[in-house]
XYZ file of C-alpha atoms in Angstrom:
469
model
C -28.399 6.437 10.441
C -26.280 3.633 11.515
C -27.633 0.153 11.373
C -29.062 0.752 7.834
C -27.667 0.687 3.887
C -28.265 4.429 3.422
C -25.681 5.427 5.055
C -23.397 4.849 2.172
C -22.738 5.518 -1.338
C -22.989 2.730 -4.252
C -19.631 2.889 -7.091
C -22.463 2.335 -9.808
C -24.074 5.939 -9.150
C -20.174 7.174 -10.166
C -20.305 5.663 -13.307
C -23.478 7.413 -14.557
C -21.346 9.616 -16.978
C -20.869 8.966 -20.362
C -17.261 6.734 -21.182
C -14.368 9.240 -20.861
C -15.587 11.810 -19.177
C -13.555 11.817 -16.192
C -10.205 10.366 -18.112
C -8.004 13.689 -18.927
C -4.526 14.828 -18.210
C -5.121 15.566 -14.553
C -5.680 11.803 -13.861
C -3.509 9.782 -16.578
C -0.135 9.042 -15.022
C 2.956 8.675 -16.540
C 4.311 6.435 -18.773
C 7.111 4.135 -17.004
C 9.383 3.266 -19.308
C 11.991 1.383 -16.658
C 12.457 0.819 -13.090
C 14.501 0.309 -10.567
C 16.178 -3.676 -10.797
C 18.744 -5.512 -8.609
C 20.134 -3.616 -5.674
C 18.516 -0.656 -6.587
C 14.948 -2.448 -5.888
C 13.024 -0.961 -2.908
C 14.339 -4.521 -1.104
C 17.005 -6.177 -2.865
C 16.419 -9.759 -3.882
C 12.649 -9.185 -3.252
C 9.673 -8.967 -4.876
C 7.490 -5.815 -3.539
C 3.875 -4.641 -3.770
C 1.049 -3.490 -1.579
C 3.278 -0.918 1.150
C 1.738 0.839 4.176
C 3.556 3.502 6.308
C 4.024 3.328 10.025
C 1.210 6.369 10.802
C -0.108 7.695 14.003
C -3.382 6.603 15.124
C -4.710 10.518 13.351
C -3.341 9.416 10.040
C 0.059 11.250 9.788
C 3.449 10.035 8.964
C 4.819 8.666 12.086
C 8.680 9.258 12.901
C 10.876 6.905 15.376
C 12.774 8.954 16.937
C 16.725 8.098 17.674
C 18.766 9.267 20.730
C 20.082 12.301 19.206
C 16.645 13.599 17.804
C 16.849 12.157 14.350
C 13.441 10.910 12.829
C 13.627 7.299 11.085
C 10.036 6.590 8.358
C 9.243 2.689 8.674
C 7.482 1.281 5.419
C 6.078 -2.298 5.642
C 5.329 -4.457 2.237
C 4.388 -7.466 1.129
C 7.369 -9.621 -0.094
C 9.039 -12.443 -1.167
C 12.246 -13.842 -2.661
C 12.343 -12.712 -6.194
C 13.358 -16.454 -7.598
C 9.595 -16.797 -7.024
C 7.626 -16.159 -10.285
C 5.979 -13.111 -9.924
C 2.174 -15.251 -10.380
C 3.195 -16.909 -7.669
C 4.129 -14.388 -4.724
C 0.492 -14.039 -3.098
C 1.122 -17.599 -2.203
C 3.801 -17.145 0.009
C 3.287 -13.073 0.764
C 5.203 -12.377 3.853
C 5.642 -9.024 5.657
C 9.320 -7.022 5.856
C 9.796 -3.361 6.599
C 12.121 -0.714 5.444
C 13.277 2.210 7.518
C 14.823 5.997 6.131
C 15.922 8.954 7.661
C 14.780 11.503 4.473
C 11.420 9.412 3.702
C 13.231 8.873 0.344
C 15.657 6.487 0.179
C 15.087 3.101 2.156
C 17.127 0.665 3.874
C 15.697 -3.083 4.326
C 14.754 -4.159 8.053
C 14.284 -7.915 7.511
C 11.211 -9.402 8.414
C 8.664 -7.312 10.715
C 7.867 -10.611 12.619
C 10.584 -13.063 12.853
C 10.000 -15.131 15.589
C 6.969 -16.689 12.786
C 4.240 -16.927 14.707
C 2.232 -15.070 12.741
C -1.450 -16.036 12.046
C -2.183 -17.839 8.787
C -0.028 -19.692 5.917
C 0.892 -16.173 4.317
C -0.011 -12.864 5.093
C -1.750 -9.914 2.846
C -2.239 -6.381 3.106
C -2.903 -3.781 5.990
C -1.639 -0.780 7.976
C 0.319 -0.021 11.197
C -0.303 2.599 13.925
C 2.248 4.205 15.945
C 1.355 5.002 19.475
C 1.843 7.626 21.987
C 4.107 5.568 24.051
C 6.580 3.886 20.876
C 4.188 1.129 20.991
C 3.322 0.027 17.541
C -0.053 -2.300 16.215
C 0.276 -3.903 12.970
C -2.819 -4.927 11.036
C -2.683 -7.420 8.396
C -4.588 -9.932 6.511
C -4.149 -13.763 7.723
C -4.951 -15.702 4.538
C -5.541 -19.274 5.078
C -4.156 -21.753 7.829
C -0.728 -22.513 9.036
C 1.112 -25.127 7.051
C -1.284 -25.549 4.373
C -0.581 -26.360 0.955
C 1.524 -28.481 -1.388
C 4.980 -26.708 -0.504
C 7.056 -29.240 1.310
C 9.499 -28.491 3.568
C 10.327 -26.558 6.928
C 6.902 -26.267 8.670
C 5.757 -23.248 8.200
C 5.831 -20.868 5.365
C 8.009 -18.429 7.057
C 10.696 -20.877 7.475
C 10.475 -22.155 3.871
C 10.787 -18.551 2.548
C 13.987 -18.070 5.195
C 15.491 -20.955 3.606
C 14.281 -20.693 -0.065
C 12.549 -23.495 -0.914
C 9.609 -22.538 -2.946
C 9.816 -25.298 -4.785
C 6.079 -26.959 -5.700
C 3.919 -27.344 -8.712
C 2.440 -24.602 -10.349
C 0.005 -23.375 -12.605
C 0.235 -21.634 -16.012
C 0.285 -17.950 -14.655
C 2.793 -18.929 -11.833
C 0.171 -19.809 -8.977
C 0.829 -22.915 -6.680
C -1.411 -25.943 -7.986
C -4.492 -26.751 -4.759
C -4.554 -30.239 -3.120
C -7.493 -31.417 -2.660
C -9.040 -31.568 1.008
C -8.938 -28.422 2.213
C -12.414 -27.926 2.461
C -12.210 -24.346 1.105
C -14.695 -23.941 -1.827
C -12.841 -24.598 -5.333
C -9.068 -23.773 -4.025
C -8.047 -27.343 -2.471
C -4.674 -27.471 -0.249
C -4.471 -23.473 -0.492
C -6.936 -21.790 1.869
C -8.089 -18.090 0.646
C -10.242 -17.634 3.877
C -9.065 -14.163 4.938
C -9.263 -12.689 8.822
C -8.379 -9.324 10.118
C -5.450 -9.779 12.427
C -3.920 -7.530 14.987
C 0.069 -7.654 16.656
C 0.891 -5.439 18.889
C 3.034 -6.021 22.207
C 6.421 -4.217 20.836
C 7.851 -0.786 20.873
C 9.630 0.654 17.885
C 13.351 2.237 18.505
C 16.387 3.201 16.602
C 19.293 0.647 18.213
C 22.714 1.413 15.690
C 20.965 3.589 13.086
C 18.395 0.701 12.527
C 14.512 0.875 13.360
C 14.047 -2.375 15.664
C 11.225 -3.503 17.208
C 11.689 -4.194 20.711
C 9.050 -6.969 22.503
C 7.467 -10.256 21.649
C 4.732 -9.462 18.801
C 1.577 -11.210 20.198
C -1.311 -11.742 17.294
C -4.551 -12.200 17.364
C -7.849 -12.372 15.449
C -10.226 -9.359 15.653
C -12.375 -9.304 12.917
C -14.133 -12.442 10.509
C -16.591 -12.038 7.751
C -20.121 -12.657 8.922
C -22.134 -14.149 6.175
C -24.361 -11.210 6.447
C -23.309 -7.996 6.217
C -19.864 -9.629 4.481
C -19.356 -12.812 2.746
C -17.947 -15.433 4.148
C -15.005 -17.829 2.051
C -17.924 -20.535 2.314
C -20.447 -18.364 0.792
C -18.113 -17.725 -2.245
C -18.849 -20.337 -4.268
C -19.102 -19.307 -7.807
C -16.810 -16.659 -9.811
C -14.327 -14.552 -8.846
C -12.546 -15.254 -5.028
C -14.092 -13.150 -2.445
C -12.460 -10.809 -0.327
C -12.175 -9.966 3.887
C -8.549 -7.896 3.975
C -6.636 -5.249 3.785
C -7.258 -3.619 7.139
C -6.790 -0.152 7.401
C -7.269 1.359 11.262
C -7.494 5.241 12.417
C -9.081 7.336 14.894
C -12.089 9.452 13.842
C -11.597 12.940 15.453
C -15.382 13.346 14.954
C -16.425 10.714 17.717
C -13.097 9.633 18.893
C -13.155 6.506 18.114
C -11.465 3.731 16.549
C -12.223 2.222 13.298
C -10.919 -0.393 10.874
C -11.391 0.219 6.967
C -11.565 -2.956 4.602
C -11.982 -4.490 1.371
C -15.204 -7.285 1.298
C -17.852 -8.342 -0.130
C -21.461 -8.335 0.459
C -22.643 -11.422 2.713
C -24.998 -13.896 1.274
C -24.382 -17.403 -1.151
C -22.559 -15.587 -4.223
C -24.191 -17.888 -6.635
C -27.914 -17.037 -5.226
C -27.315 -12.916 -5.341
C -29.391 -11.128 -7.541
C -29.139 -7.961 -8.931
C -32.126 -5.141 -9.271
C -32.371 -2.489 -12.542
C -31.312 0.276 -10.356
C -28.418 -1.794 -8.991
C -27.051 -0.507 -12.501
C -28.193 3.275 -11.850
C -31.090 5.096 -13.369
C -33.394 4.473 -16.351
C -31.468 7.004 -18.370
C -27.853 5.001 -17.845
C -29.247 1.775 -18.263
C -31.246 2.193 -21.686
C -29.165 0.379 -24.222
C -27.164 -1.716 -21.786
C -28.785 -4.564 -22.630
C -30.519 -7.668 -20.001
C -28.869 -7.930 -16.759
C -26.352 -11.396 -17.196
C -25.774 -14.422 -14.956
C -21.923 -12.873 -14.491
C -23.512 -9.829 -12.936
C -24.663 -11.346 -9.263
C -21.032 -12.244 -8.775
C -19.883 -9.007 -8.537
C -20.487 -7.981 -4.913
C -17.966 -5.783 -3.854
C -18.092 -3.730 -0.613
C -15.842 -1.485 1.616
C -16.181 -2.664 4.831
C -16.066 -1.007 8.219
C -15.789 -1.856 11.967
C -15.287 0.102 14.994
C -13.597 -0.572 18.137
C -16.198 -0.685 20.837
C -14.249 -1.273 24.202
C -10.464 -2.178 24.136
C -9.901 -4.817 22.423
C -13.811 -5.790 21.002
C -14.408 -5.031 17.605
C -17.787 -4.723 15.998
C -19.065 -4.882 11.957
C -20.950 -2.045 11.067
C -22.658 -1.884 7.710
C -20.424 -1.200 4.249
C -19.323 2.319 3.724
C -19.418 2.009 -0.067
C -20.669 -0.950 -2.273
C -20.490 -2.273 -6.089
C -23.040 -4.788 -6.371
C -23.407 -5.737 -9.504
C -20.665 -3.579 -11.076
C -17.383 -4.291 -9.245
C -15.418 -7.023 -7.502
C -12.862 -5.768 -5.373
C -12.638 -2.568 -4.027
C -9.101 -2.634 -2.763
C -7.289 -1.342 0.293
C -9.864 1.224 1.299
C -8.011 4.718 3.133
C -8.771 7.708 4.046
C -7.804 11.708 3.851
C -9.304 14.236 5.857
C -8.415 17.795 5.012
C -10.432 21.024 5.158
C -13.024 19.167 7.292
C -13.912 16.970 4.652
C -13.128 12.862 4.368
C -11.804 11.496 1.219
C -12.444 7.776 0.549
C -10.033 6.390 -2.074
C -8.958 2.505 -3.047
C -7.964 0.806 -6.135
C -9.487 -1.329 -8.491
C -8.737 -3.418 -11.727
C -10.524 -3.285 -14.992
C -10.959 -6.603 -14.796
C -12.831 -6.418 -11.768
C -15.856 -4.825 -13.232
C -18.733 -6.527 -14.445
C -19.161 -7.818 -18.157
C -22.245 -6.255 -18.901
C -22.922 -3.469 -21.782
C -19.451 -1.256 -22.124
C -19.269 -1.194 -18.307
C -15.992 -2.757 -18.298
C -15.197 -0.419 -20.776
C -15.876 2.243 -18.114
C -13.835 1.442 -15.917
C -9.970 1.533 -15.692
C -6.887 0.437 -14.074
C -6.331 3.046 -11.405
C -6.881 4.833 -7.825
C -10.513 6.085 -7.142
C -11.997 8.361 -4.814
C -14.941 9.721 -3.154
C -15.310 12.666 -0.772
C -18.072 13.301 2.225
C -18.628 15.834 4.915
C -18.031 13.205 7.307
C -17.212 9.400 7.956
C -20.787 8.047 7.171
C -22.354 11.032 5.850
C -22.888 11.517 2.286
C -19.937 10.268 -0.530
C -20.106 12.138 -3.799
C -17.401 11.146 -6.636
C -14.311 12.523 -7.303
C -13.679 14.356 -10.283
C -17.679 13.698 -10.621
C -16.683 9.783 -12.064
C -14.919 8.869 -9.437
C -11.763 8.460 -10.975
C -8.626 9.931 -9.543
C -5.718 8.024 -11.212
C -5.476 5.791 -14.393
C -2.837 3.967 -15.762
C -1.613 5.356 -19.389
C -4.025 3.204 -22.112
C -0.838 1.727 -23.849
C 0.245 0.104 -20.761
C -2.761 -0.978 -19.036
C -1.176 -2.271 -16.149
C 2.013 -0.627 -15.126
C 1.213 -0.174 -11.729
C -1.016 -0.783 -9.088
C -2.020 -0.552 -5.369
C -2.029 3.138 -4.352
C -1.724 4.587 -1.292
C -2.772 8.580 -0.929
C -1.149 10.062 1.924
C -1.741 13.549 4.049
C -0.695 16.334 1.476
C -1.666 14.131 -1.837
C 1.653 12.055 -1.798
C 0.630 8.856 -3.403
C 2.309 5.722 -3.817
C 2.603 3.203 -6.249
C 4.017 -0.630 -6.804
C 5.532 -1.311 -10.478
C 3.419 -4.104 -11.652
C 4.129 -5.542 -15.525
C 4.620 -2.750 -17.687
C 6.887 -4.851 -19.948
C 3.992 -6.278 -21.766
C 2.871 -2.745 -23.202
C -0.696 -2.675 -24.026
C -1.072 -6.321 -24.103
C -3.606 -8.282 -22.006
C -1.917 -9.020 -18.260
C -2.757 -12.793 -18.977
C -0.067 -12.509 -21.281
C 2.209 -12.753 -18.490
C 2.159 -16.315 -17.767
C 2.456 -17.539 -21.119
C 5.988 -16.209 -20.776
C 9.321 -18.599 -19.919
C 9.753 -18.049 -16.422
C 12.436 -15.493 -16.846
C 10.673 -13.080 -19.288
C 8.228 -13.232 -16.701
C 10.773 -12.095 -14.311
C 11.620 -9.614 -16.728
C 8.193 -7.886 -17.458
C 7.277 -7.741 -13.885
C 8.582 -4.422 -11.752
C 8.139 -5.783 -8.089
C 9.660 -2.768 -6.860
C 8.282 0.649 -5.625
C 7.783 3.146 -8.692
C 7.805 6.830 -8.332
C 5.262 8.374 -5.733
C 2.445 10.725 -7.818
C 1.571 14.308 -5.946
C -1.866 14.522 -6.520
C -3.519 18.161 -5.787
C -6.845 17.083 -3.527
C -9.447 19.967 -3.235
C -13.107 20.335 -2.463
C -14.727 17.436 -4.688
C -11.607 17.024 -7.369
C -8.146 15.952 -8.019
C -5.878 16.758 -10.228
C -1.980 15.123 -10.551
C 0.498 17.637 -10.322
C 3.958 16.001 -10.389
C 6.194 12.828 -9.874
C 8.709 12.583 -7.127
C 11.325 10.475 -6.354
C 10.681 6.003 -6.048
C 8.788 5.338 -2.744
C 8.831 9.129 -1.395
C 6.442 9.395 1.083
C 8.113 12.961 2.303
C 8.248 16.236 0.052
């Protein structure tokens, strides 16, 4: 029932199998071997990653709709100028949209909020909504405070992307160096507090073959971590940064209500968390594992949820999945819903799991997935591991951030697959250009994944950034 922690299903009860079980062909994608560079990049002259589609509030594609009839997709992505090493981009993450007629080949907007009043120094992922009326809501992840940081310049970060000065020292893997004073636990002059944010106050149109947003965005606040069900950025004071982003919102044709997916972490002091035995699993998967480490406790991922409880109030309900213990980050949580059931999928890094026995080991570089027979009713695995796409094991990290849409379309950014098989902290021991060169930045070709009862399986490769078939 709501208002209590079984409600939900924990990643560590997927990873119960023995090591490989769940890695065949169905889930190993293919090798990428090159990519689209220069002005064949999703946006030329910009870094891409983490992309959204413009969807109606019952999670389809959404179409604009021009004067004579013809339907125009709208992707949004995170961005920046690709003179900025690649280490460096979350640091100045800004959002721009692209706009097609075939859901295949894209054509760059410009920025989705120009005027720059957006909320925070940069801005991280999320997902848009499409409304009845052409009105469109855009939510996104405010990261830190408005002109923060070491960059000097214009006043805000907006302007100094508009004008390119991203000039500032940085650290070996590409990173802006933190002032000190911010007051944000062990980051200095760059804050990493996150907050859901929500703009809305525009209509979407086609105005000379161009999707154009219409309106003066208005942004606003709607969601904060609350130290108890979700850590707070003062609560995170030991290991790896915490997490309170990548809002994903919908309507649940169950109850009719709205709801916003995210990607936390359970409240509470990270360096006074504990972990329990059957935080691990059962007696059977733990024997051999070893003692539980001090690393362990610092690994408090959650998917988070909130629901809309009168227009314009939100409210924090309980996690719908959790990885104490075993995982980090649990990134940009979505959903599916087909044949009355609810699939639950996100991403996740190897690195994100914890160091303890061969559980790293366990884990991969890839999409994962759950399925229930309804929005808080019971989550089994995928595939029974939980694993619905990997990245090939002699490139590691070719790709990231995936985004399953209705039908099993599934989208990808092309992360470094120029260092092979070699460890991604390779990357910033590189001269700034080989860096450059190693990193994709750029959408890579959309996976068809084949999604039914409690498996996957990946069927075929379509064209870079299809979201259409």
């Amino acid at each position: 029932p709501e208002g209590t922690f079984t409600d939900r299903w924990t990643l560590q009860e997927a990873l119960q199998l023995p090591a490989d079980t769940e890695k065949t062909a169905q889930t190993t994608m293919p090798l990428i071997t090159s990519w689209p560079q220069g002005a064949q990049k999703t946006l030329p002259d910009q870094w891409v990653w983490d992309t959204w589609p413009l969807k109606t509030e019952d999670m389809q594609i959404a179409t604009v709709r021009a004067a004579d009839g013809t339907p125009y997709y709208v992707l949004i992505h995170l961005s920046v100028d690709d003179s900025v090493l690649p280490g460096a981009r979350h640091d100045l993450a800004t959002l721009r949209y692209s706009y097609s007629t075939d859901g295949r080949s894209w054509q760059p907007g410009g920025y989705l909020f120009p005027e720059g009043v957006v909320l925070g120094s940069r801005n991280w992922a999320g997902s848009a909504l499409l409304k009845a009326d052409g009105s469109v809501e855009v939510y996104y992840t405010a990261t830190g405070e408005r002109d923060e940081g070491p960059v000097q310049g214009p006043s805000s970060v907006l302007e100094r992307q508009q004008v390119g000065d991203v000039q500032g020292p940085l650290t070996a893997d590409g990173q802006l160096v933190p002032q000190s004073g911010s007051g944000f636990p062990n980051e200095g002059g760059i804050g990493f507090e996150q907050r859901i944010a929500l703009a809305d106050g525009v209509k979407a149109e086609v105005v000379n073959g161009r999707v154009v947003f219409s309106g003066t965005w208005k942004h606003r606040v709607i969601l904060r971590a609350d130290g108890t069900l979700y850590q707070t950025v003062a609560q995170s004071d030991a290991g790896p940064l915490y997490g309170f982003r990548d809002p994903w919102a919908f309507r649940n044709p169950a109850d009719g209500k709205r709801y916003v997916l995210f990607t936390g972490n359970m409240g509470g002091l990270k360096s006074q968390q504990t972990c329990q035995p059957e935080d691990l699993g059962d007696a059977a998967f733990r024997a051999g594992l070893g003692a539980l480490n001090a690393e362990m406790p610092l690994h408090n991922g959650a998917i988070g949820l909130a629901v809309e409880t009168a227009p314009g109030a939100w409210k924090l309900l309980n996690p719908l999945l959790t990885a104490r213990c075993v995982n980090q980050e649990l990134e940009r949580p979505h959903l599916v819903m087909k044949d009355g059931q609810v699939y639950l999928f996100f991403s996740s890094h190897i690195g994100k799991f914890a160091p303890y026995g061969d559980l790293r080991d366990r884990g991969e570089e890839g999409l994962y997935g759950f399925v229930g027979d309804s929005l808080r009713g019971d989550y089994t695995p995928l595939n029974r591991g939980g694993l619905v796409l990997n990245t090939p094991l002699t490139q590691r990290y070719q790709s990231y951030s995936y985004d399953v849409l209705p039908g099993g379309l599934t989208t990808l950014f092309v992360d470094v697959p120029g260092i092979g098989n070699q460890d991604i902290s390779v990357v910033s021991t590189l001269p700034p250009e080989e860096q450059r060169a190693v990193f994709g930045g750029t959408l890579g070709k959309t996976l068809k994944i084949d999604i039914s009862g409690g498996s996957t399986a990946l069927v075929s490769e379509l064209n870079y950034g299809q979201i259409i078939p």
